[in-house]
PDB file of C-alpha atoms in Angstrom:
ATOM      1  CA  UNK T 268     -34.630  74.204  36.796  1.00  0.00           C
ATOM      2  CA  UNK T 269     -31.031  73.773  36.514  1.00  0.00           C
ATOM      3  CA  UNK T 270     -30.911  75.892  33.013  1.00  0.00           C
ATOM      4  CA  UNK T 271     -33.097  78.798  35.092  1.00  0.00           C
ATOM      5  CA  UNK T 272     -30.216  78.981  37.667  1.00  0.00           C
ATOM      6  CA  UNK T 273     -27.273  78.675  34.824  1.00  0.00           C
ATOM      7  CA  UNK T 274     -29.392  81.240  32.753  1.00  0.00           C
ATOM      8  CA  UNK T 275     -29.987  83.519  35.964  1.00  0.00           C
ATOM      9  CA  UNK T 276     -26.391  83.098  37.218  1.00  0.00           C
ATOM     10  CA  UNK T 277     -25.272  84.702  33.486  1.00  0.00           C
ATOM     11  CA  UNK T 278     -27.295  87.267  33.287  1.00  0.00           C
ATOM     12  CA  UNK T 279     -26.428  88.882  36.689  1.00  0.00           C
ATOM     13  CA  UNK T 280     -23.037  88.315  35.588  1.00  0.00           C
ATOM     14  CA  UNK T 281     -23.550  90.011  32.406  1.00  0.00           C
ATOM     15  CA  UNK T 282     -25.333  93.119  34.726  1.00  0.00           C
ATOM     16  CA  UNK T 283     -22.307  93.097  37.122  1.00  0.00           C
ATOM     17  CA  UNK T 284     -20.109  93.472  34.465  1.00  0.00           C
ATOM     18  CA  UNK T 285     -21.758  96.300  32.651  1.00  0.00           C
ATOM     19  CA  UNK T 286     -22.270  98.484  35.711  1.00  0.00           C
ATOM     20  CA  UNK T 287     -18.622  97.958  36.919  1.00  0.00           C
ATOM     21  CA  UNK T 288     -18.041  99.126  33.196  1.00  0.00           C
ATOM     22  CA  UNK T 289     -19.500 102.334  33.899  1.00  0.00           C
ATOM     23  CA  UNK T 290     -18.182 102.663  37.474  1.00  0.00           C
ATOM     24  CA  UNK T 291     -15.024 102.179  35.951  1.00  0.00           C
ATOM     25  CA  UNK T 292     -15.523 105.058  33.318  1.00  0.00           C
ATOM     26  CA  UNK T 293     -16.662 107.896  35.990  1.00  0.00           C
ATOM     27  CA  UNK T 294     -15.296 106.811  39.038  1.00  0.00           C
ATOM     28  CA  UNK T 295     -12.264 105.217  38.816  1.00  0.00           C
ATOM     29  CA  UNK T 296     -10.759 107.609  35.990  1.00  0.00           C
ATOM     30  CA  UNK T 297     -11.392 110.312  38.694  1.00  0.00           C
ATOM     31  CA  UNK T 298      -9.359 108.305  41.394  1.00  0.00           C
ATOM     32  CA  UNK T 299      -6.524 107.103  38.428  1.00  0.00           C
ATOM     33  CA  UNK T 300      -5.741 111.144  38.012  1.00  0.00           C
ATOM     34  CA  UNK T 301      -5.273 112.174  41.398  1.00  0.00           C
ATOM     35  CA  UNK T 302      -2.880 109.055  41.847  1.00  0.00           C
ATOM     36  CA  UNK T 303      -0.961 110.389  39.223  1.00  0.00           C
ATOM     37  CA  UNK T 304       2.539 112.485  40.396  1.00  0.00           C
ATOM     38  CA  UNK T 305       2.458 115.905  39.298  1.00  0.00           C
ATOM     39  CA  UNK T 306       5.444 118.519  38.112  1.00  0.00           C
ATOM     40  CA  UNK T 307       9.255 117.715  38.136  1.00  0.00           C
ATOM     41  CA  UNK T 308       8.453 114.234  39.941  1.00  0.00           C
ATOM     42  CA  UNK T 309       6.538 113.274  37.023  1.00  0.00           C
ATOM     43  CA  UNK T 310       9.209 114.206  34.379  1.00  0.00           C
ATOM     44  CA  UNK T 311      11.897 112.696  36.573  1.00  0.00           C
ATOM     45  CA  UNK T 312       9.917 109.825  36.549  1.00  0.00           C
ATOM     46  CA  UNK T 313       9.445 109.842  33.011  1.00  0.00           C
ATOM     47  CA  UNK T 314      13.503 110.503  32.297  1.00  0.00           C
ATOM     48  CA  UNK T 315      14.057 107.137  34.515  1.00  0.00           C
ATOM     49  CA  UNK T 316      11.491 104.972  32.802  1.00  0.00           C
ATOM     50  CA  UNK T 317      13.543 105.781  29.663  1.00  0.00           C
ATOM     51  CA  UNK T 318      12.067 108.700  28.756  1.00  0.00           C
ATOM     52  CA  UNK T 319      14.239 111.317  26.150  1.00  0.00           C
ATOM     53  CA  UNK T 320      17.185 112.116  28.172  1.00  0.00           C
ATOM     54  CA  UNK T 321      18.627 115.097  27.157  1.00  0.00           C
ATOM     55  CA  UNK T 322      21.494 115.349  30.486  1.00  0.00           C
ATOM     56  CA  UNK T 323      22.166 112.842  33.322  1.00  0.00           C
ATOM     57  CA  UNK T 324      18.988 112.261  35.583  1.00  0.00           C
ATOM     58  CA  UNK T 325      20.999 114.370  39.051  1.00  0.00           C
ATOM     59  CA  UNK T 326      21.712 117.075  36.774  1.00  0.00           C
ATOM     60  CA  UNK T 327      17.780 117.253  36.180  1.00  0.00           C
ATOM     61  CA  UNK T 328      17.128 116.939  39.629  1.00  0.00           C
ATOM     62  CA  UNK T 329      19.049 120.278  40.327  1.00  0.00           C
ATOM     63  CA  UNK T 330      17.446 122.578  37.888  1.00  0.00           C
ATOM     64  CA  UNK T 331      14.092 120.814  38.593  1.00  0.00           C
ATOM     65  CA  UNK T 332      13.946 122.617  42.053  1.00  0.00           C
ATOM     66  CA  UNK T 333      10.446 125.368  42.463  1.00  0.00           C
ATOM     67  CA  UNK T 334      12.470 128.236  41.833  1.00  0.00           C
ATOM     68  CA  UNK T 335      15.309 128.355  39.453  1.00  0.00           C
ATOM     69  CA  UNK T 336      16.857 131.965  39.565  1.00  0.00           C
ATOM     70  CA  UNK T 337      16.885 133.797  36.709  1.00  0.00           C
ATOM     71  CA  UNK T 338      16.066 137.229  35.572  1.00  0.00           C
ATOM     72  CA  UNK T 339      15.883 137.066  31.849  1.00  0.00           C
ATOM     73  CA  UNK T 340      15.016 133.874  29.792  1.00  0.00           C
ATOM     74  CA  UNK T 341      15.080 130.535  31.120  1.00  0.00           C
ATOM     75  CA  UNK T 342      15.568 128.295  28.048  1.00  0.00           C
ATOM     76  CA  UNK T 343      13.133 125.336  28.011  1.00  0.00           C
ATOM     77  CA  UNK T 344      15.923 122.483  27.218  1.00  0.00           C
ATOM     78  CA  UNK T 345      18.851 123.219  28.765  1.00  0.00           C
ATOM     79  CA  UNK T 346      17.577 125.616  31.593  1.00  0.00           C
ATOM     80  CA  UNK T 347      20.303 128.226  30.763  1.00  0.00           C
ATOM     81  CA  UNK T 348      19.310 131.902  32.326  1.00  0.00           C
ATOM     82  CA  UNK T 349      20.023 134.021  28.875  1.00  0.00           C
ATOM     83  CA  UNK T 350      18.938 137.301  27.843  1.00  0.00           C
ATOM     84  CA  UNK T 351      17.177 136.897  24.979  1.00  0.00           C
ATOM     85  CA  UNK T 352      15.445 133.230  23.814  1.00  0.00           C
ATOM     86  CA  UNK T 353      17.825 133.424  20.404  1.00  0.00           C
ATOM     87  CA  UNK T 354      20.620 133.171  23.093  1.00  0.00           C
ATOM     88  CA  UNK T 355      19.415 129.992  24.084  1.00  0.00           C
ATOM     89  CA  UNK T 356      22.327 127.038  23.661  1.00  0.00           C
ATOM     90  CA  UNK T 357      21.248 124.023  21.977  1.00  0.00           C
ATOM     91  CA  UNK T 358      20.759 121.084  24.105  1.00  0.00           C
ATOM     92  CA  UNK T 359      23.583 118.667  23.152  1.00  0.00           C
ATOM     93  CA  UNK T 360      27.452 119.817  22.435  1.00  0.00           C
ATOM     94  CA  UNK T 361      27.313 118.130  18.542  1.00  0.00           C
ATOM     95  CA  UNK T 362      24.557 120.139  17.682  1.00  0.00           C
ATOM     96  CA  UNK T 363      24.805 123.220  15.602  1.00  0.00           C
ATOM     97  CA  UNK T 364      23.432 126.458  16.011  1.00  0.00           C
ATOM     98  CA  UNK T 365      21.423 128.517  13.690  1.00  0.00           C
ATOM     99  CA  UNK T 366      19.385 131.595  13.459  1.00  0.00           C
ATOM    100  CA  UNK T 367      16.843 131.989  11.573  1.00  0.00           C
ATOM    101  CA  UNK T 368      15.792 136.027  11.396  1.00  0.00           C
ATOM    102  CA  UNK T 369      12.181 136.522  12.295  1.00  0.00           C
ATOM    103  CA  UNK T 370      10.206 138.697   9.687  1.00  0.00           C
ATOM    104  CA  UNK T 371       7.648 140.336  11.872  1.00  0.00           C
ATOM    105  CA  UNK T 372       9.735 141.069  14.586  1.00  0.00           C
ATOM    106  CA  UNK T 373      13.356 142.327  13.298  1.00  0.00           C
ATOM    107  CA  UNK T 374      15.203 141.932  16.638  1.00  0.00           C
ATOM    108  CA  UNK T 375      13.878 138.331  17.006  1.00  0.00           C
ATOM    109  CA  UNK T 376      14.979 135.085  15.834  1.00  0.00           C
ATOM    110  CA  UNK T 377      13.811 131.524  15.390  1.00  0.00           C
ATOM    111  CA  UNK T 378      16.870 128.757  16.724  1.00  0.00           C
ATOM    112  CA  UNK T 379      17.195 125.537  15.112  1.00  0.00           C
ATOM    113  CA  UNK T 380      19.608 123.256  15.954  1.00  0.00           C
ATOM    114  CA  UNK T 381      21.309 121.074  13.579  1.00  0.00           C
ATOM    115  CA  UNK T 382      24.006 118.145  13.694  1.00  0.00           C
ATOM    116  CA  UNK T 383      25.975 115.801  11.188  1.00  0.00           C
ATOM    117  CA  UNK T 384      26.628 116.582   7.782  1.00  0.00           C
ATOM    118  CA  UNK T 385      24.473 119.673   7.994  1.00  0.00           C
ATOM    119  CA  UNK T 386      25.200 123.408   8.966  1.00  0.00           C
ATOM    120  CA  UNK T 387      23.149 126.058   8.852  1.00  0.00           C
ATOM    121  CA  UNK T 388      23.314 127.215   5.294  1.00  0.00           C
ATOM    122  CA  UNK T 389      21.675 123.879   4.409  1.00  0.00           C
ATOM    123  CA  UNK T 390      18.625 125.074   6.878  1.00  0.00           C
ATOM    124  CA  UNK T 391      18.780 129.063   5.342  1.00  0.00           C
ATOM    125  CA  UNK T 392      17.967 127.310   1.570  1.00  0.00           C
ATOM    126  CA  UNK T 393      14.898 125.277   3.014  1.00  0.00           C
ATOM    127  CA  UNK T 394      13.805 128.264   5.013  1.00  0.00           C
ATOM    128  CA  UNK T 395      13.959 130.550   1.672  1.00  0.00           C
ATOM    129  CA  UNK T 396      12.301 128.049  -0.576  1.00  0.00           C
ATOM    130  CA  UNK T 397       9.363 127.443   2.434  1.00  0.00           C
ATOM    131  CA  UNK T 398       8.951 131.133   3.063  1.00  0.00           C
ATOM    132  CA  UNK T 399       8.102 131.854  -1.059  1.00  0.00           C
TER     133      UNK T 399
END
């Protein structure tokens, strides 16, 4: 009798455990993405957690407002309001900037940023022996 209750008392166990399994999978992922913070209060949180942090974590919180004003380009690092996206700076101050033409569209360009050692003849040679 007493291995019918032991046996019994796994089992449902083992049931319990399974269906929570699968409550888990449809409802609670449902629940886990509507608790999750959406927009510039997620990347701010991500910046504070020790996320890539590119400027100082008030700086962010300035250009991170709805409605940044600009009527050209706003570049995607550094937020600068530009005219064209090749006049986009690059986002630290020891980084290098280089333009590389664009051969479908003459008047565009394709900006790489560089630092150290190399300068942007160094990144013309690997863009001529790629583009062969």
């Amino acid at each position: 009798m007493l291995l019918f209750h032991i046996t019994l008392l796994f089992l449902s166990s083992f049931a319990y455990a399974q269906f929570n399994f699968f409550g888990d999978m449809f409802g609670q992922q449902h629940q886990q993405q509507q608790q999750r913070p959406a927009g510039a209060s997620h990347w701010a949180q991500h910046l504070e957690s020790g996320g890539h942090n590119f400027m100082p974590y008030d700086q962010l919180n300035l250009i991170m407002k709805p409605s940044v004003p600009c009527s050209h380009y706003l570049c995607p690092d550094t937020h600068a309001c530009v005219e064209t996206p090749a006049s986009c700076p690059c986002p630290n101050e020891q980084d290098v900037k280089c333009l590389i033409p664009d051969a479908v569209d003459r008047g565009g360009a394709t900006v790489i940023c560089v630092r150290g050692e190399t300068d942007c003849k160094e990144v013309e040679k690997l863009q001529k022996r790629f583009s062969k």
